[in-house]
Amino acid sequence: MTSATTSAKWITGPSPTSPSDRTTLYLRGDVTVERKVQEARARVSALGWYRFFVNSVNQTGTALVPRWTPFDHYVEYQEYDITEHLREGHNVLAMAIGEGRFRGHIGGSSRPDVYGDRLAGHVTIDIEYTDGSTATIVSDSSWLAGAGRISISDPMLGEKVDLRVSDDNWLSATTPPPNDPGRFGPVEIFPTQRNLIPEEGGRVEKVDTLRPLSITRTPAGTQLVDFGQNAAGVVRIHLQGKAGTVVTLTHSELVAANGSVDIDYLALPPVAKGIVQADRVILDGTPTWWQPWFTIHGFRYVEIDGLPNTLTADDLEYVVLSTNLAPTGTFQCSDERLNKLYENTKWSMRSNFTDTPTDCPTRERSGWTGDIQAFAATATTYANVSEYLRRYLRNLAVEQLPDGRIPPFIPAETSSFSGGLSKAFTILSSSAGWGDVSVQLPTVLHQYYDDTTSVELAYPAAKRWVDHLEHRAAHKRSIRRRLRARGAALENEKYIVDTGFNWGEWLRPGESFIASVADSALRSGPVIATAYLEHSARQLATLATALDRENDAKHYRQLADRTRKAWRAAFIHPDGRIGMNRQDDYVRALAFGLLQADEKAAAVERLVDLIEEAGDHLGTGFLSTPWLLFVLTDNGRADVAARLLLQTTTPSWLSQVERGATTTWETWEGYTQKGKAHASHNHYAYGAVTGFLIERLVGISPAEPGFRTINIRPTLLPGLTHAEATVGTPFGSAQAGWRIDGDDLDVNVTVPEGTTARLLIGPIDRHLTPGEHQLQYPITPISS
């Protein structure tokens, strides 16, 4: 469906009277159906989030649609089977449209009106009558527009509702509402051309509900509800009180020292203010259940002010909102703290896998490329994310800059309406590691799903990004290189990426946001960026081979080989130390295969030295943390991997667990030295470690693309006595588990039909056919 295949019009209400006019748009169409309906299907979209009703029946449910896309390029539509609700004779079609990502506040600077300042709706209904004839109903100038009980509906800041305003004359009255300029009047045809595309994958909608853990009074007299779980969604609450009573619900992940919810910890001056996620309801005097329609909050706690009665646990629930993905993975082991870490990461993924994979559900809520490239492989172990990641890559392809650079977040939070790309924004679009998401995500889709359709879709953008890095290395030289080469690029230096903005490793332990950027600019940028040129070029060669583009594959293999040589010459020092001699330098070198076979042992030894010098603590940030335990285990130091994994003091994964976290945090610390919370407490990036739990501790990983063959390679870590997991594959569920039983090791494996597995544990190398396998081995040769 495109704008050319339907006569439906984009319809809207009056123009905003001022920038502060954020009124929710209500639309109503009165239509006549001539005969008995055999089948009726509606295709609906909006500029803003909407709910669509047919004769008072909600077709949209709790979904937040349409999802975020580069709205200048296309808008998704949703299709509904409305056969049961469309009747012969008079029918009322109704829409309520909130600001959504189109007009609402978005991004770190919390800007409104990024894509436009007017909301609009678009409806096409195709009808087949029982006599075989057909008809089409569309949104047009016959519809009415007006206001309703939802006055403000911001995706970030919350919703304001006046329950005293009746919905009857909008939603269900048998005759149209009067032409009252104060409430309803003729629609305006919105002069916009928008490409409409079908939605792909699951919607953002209710996926779970939570009950309160506790309800207490704050020193200020308000009621504080603790749901016991940090997540993303809204509150459904039973309200009662006198007409005109204003009830305010303020949401947060944390409680401040004064006993109220903390609304200041997310501030990042001068870029971002503290985000106040608040819903306000004016009561009509009638007891009622209420929940907001067009907002989503990141929170564990909600503080309720203005409600005259004392709440009980039966009076409210947490409606968890997320993309409705099919869960495919499970994990359990003998250490409950690791089980909790796995669950915390699942909740962070659930909280942020909304209409784009966001960094957090509280502050900017942006589709940061660095976060999803770090976590994508791990995400496959929790759910089937193939369509979800493909959709991200589709959006990325249209947001990519003409010279190949990739915006730091997708969608790019810019449009022709708001002035297009700023100079600052284009500078931020050059970061290695972040832009490499264009190669990393199709690699994940190829490796875990054998999804060549998505690879084909993503390949042009991936190619342009690697070509951009190659061009940058060859033709843009830093001052350091100009001085060193006396104006002429040395042969190896043609492959060194040492210009342009880079986010760098990002948030090593103890690093602030500013310090992370400064470190990349002044110290570590070239060693990281050049490594990514090598890594992405090599991955791109693999993708080219999968698409039978052998000329490309040859070119990018050669580029990777030459970049590897240049990286080694520039960043391996005569004494064997690498880069800035930090943990991530060694992790990256080992993970990317930048070292010769006879160099690996010394690099691993130096990495272990750095870990031990830090008191058995990690020192990595967003980019290399996902590989840290892999490179240790795969290079014979599973003992050190175990010490890091089971470490309980900061910085570590389990320090967060032991401090009561129910999600994974943006920083390793989460709190200042004075005990004040800072930064998001719901980021999935550091939760990428749970991929290690599946692929090394239990040991399930694809040996060939799409799990055509499966590796089962368990790792017995000191301190653990059993571990088991289930992973979804294109062939069905693969399951594996091990348990130490005295002097024996019991191993259970389930291989799905259509594939085979290879069990690799200690000296054991065994082929497994489809079906269930229960095996037992003496533990001594394995553990030794």
mmCIF file with all atom_site columns, N, CA and C in Angstrom, residues 450-477:
data_model
loop_
_atom_site.group_PDB
_atom_site.id
_atom_site.type_symbol
_atom_site.label_atom_id
_atom_site.label_alt_id
_atom_site.label_comp_id
_atom_site.label_asym_id
_atom_site.label_entity_id
_atom_site.label_seq_id
_atom_site.pdbx_PDB_ins_code
_atom_site.Cartn_x
_atom_site.Cartn_y
_atom_site.Cartn_z
_atom_site.occupancy
_atom_site.B_iso_or_equiv
_atom_site.pdbx_formal_charge
_atom_site.auth_seq_id
_atom_site.auth_comp_id
_atom_site.auth_asym_id
_atom_site.auth_atom_id
_atom_site.pdbx_PDB_model_num
ATOM 1  N N  . ASP A 1 450 ? 20.804 -17.470 9.194 1.00 0.00 ? 450 ASP A N  1
ATOM 2  C CA . ASP A 1 450 ? 21.080 -17.724 7.776 1.00 0.00 ? 450 ASP A CA 1
ATOM 3  C C  . ASP A 1 450 ? 20.117 -16.921 6.910 1.00 0.00 ? 450 ASP A C  1
ATOM 4  N N  . ASP A 1 451 ? 19.942 -15.676 7.282 1.00 0.00 ? 451 ASP A N  1
ATOM 5  C CA . ASP A 1 451 ? 18.926 -14.804 6.683 1.00 0.00 ? 451 ASP A CA 1
ATOM 6  C C  . ASP A 1 451 ? 19.556 -13.981 5.563 1.00 0.00 ? 451 ASP A C  1
ATOM 7  N N  . THR A 1 452 ? 19.658 -14.578 4.388 1.00 0.00 ? 452 THR A N  1
ATOM 8  C CA . THR A 1 452 ? 20.285 -13.864 3.272 1.00 0.00 ? 452 THR A CA 1
ATOM 9  C C  . THR A 1 452 ? 19.391 -12.747 2.740 1.00 0.00 ? 452 THR A C  1
ATOM 10 N N  . THR A 1 453 ? 18.083 -12.829 2.980 1.00 0.00 ? 453 THR A N  1
ATOM 11 C CA . THR A 1 453 ? 17.195 -11.733 2.571 1.00 0.00 ? 453 THR A CA 1
ATOM 12 C C  . THR A 1 453 ? 17.565 -10.449 3.298 1.00 0.00 ? 453 THR A C  1
ATOM 13 N N  . SER A 1 454 ? 17.781 -10.551 4.598 1.00 0.00 ? 454 SER A N  1
ATOM 14 C CA . SER A 1 454 ? 18.184 -9.372  5.368 1.00 0.00 ? 454 SER A CA 1
ATOM 15 C C  . SER A 1 454 ? 19.586 -8.925  4.998 1.00 0.00 ? 454 SER A C  1
ATOM 16 N N  . VAL A 1 455 ? 20.467 -9.872  4.731 1.00 0.00 ? 455 VAL A N  1
ATOM 17 C CA . VAL A 1 455 ? 21.826 -9.515  4.321 1.00 0.00 ? 455 VAL A CA 1
ATOM 18 C C  . VAL A 1 455 ? 21.784 -8.733  3.009 1.00 0.00 ? 455 VAL A C  1
ATOM 19 N N  . GLU A 1 456 ? 20.953 -9.191  2.077 1.00 0.00 ? 456 GLU A N  1
ATOM 20 C CA . GLU A 1 456 ? 20.816 -8.489  0.793 1.00 0.00 ? 456 GLU A CA 1
ATOM 21 C C  . GLU A 1 456 ? 20.295 -7.076  1.008 1.00 0.00 ? 456 GLU A C  1
ATOM 22 N N  . LEU A 1 457 ? 19.324 -6.928  1.894 1.00 0.00 ? 457 LEU A N  1
ATOM 23 C CA . LEU A 1 457 ? 18.772 -5.612  2.210 1.00 0.00 ? 457 LEU A CA 1
ATOM 24 C C  . LEU A 1 457 ? 19.833 -4.697  2.797 1.00 0.00 ? 457 LEU A C  1
ATOM 25 N N  . ALA A 1 458 ? 20.644 -5.237  3.700 1.00 0.00 ? 458 ALA A N  1
ATOM 26 C CA . ALA A 1 458 ? 21.592 -4.423  4.452 1.00 0.00 ? 458 ALA A CA 1
ATOM 27 C C  . ALA A 1 458 ? 22.917 -4.217  3.735 1.00 0.00 ? 458 ALA A C  1
ATOM 28 N N  . TYR A 1 459 ? 23.203 -5.027  2.737 1.00 0.00 ? 459 TYR A N  1
ATOM 29 C CA . TYR A 1 459 ? 24.540 -5.032  2.142 1.00 0.00 ? 459 TYR A CA 1
ATOM 30 C C  . TYR A 1 459 ? 24.969 -3.677  1.578 1.00 0.00 ? 459 TYR A C  1
ATOM 31 N N  . PRO A 1 460 ? 24.131 -2.957  0.829 1.00 0.00 ? 460 PRO A N  1
ATOM 32 C CA . PRO A 1 460 ? 24.606 -1.670  0.286 1.00 0.00 ? 460 PRO A CA 1
ATOM 33 C C  . PRO A 1 460 ? 25.047 -0.690  1.366 1.00 0.00 ? 460 PRO A C  1
ATOM 34 N N  . ALA A 1 461 ? 24.298 -0.606  2.467 1.00 0.00 ? 461 ALA A N  1
ATOM 35 C CA . ALA A 1 461 ? 24.681 0.315   3.544 1.00 0.00 ? 461 ALA A CA 1
ATOM 36 C C  . ALA A 1 461 ? 25.963 -0.142  4.217 1.00 0.00 ? 461 ALA A C  1
ATOM 37 N N  . ALA A 1 462 ? 26.106 -1.449  4.424 1.00 0.00 ? 462 ALA A N  1
ATOM 38 C CA . ALA A 1 462 ? 27.332 -1.969  5.029 1.00 0.00 ? 462 ALA A CA 1
ATOM 39 C C  . ALA A 1 462 ? 28.536 -1.659  4.146 1.00 0.00 ? 462 ALA A C  1
ATOM 40 N N  . LYS A 1 463 ? 28.366 -1.848  2.862 1.00 0.00 ? 463 LYS A N  1
ATOM 41 C CA . LYS A 1 463 ? 29.448 -1.585  1.913 1.00 0.00 ? 463 LYS A CA 1
ATOM 42 C C  . LYS A 1 463 ? 29.828 -0.103  1.918 1.00 0.00 ? 463 LYS A C  1
ATOM 43 N N  . ARG A 1 464 ? 28.829 0.778   1.924 1.00 0.00 ? 464 ARG A N  1
ATOM 44 C CA . ARG A 1 464 ? 29.127 2.211   1.923 1.00 0.00 ? 464 ARG A CA 1
ATOM 45 C C  . ARG A 1 464 ? 29.858 2.624   3.201 1.00 0.00 ? 464 ARG A C  1
ATOM 46 N N  . TRP A 1 465 ? 29.496 2.012   4.334 1.00 0.00 ? 465 TRP A N  1
ATOM 47 C CA . TRP A 1 465 ? 30.183 2.355   5.580 1.00 0.00 ? 465 TRP A CA 1
ATOM 48 C C  . TRP A 1 465 ? 31.650 1.936   5.540 1.00 0.00 ? 465 TRP A C  1
ATOM 49 N N  . VAL A 1 466 ? 31.924 0.717   5.123 1.00 0.00 ? 466 VAL A N  1
ATOM 50 C CA . VAL A 1 466 ? 33.314 0.258   5.064 1.00 0.00 ? 466 VAL A CA 1
ATOM 51 C C  . VAL A 1 466 ? 34.088 1.071   4.035 1.00 0.00 ? 466 VAL A C  1
ATOM 52 N N  . ASP A 1 467 ? 33.464 1.380   2.915 1.00 0.00 ? 467 ASP A N  1
ATOM 53 C CA . ASP A 1 467 ? 34.129 2.228   1.918 1.00 0.00 ? 467 ASP A CA 1
ATOM 54 C C  . ASP A 1 467 ? 34.441 3.607   2.503 1.00 0.00 ? 467 ASP A C  1
ATOM 55 N N  . HIS A 1 468 ? 33.539 4.116   3.330 1.00 0.00 ? 468 HIS A N  1
ATOM 56 C CA . HIS A 1 468 ? 33.790 5.401   3.989 1.00 0.00 ? 468 HIS A CA 1
ATOM 57 C C  . HIS A 1 468 ? 35.015 5.316   4.893 1.00 0.00 ? 468 HIS A C  1
ATOM 58 N N  . LEU A 1 469 ? 35.107 4.262   5.709 1.00 0.00 ? 469 LEU A N  1
ATOM 59 C CA . LEU A 1 469 ? 36.276 4.119   6.583 1.00 0.00 ? 469 LEU A CA 1
ATOM 60 C C  . LEU A 1 469 ? 37.554 3.973   5.763 1.00 0.00 ? 469 LEU A C  1
ATOM 61 N N  . GLU A 1 470 ? 37.479 3.197   4.682 1.00 0.00 ? 470 GLU A N  1
ATOM 62 C CA . GLU A 1 470 ? 38.652 3.017   3.825 1.00 0.00 ? 470 GLU A CA 1
ATOM 63 C C  . GLU A 1 470 ? 39.092 4.357   3.230 1.00 0.00 ? 470 GLU A C  1
ATOM 64 N N  . HIS A 1 471 ? 38.141 5.132   2.745 1.00 0.00 ? 471 HIS A N  1
ATOM 65 C CA . HIS A 1 471 ? 38.460 6.436   2.156 1.00 0.00 ? 471 HIS A CA 1
ATOM 66 C C  . HIS A 1 471 ? 39.015 7.377   3.217 1.00 0.00 ? 471 HIS A C  1
ATOM 67 N N  . ARG A 1 472 ? 38.441 7.335   4.390 1.00 0.00 ? 472 ARG A N  1
ATOM 68 C CA . ARG A 1 472 ? 38.906 8.205   5.473 1.00 0.00 ? 472 ARG A CA 1
ATOM 69 C C  . ARG A 1 472 ? 40.354 7.893   5.829 1.00 0.00 ? 472 ARG A C  1
ATOM 70 N N  . ALA A 1 473 ? 40.671 6.603   5.881 1.00 0.00 ? 473 ALA A N  1
ATOM 71 C CA . ALA A 1 473 ? 42.037 6.212   6.214 1.00 0.00 ? 473 ALA A CA 1
ATOM 72 C C  . ALA A 1 473 ? 43.022 6.655   5.133 1.00 0.00 ? 473 ALA A C  1
ATOM 73 N N  . ALA A 1 474 ? 42.622 6.519   3.886 1.00 0.00 ? 474 ALA A N  1
ATOM 74 C CA . ALA A 1 474 ? 43.546 6.791   2.786 1.00 0.00 ? 474 ALA A CA 1
ATOM 75 C C  . ALA A 1 474 ? 43.714 8.271   2.491 1.00 0.00 ? 474 ALA A C  1
ATOM 76 N N  . HIS A 1 475 ? 42.676 9.067   2.721 1.00 0.00 ? 475 HIS A N  1
ATOM 77 C CA . HIS A 1 475 ? 42.694 10.443  2.234 1.00 0.00 ? 475 HIS A CA 1
ATOM 78 C C  . HIS A 1 475 ? 42.601 11.510  3.310 1.00 0.00 ? 475 HIS A C  1
ATOM 79 N N  . LYS A 1 476 ? 42.339 11.131  4.542 1.00 0.00 ? 476 LYS A N  1
ATOM 80 C CA . LYS A 1 476 ? 42.253 12.121  5.618 1.00 0.00 ? 476 LYS A CA 1
ATOM 81 C C  . LYS A 1 476 ? 43.278 11.742  6.681 1.00 0.00 ? 476 LYS A C  1
ATOM 82 N N  . ARG A 1 477 ? 44.227 12.642  6.896 1.00 0.00 ? 477 ARG A N  1
ATOM 83 C CA . ARG A 1 477 ? 45.320 12.346  7.823 1.00 0.00 ? 477 ARG A CA 1
ATOM 84 C C  . ARG A 1 477 ? 45.300 13.310  8.996 1.00 0.00 ? 477 ARG A C  1
#
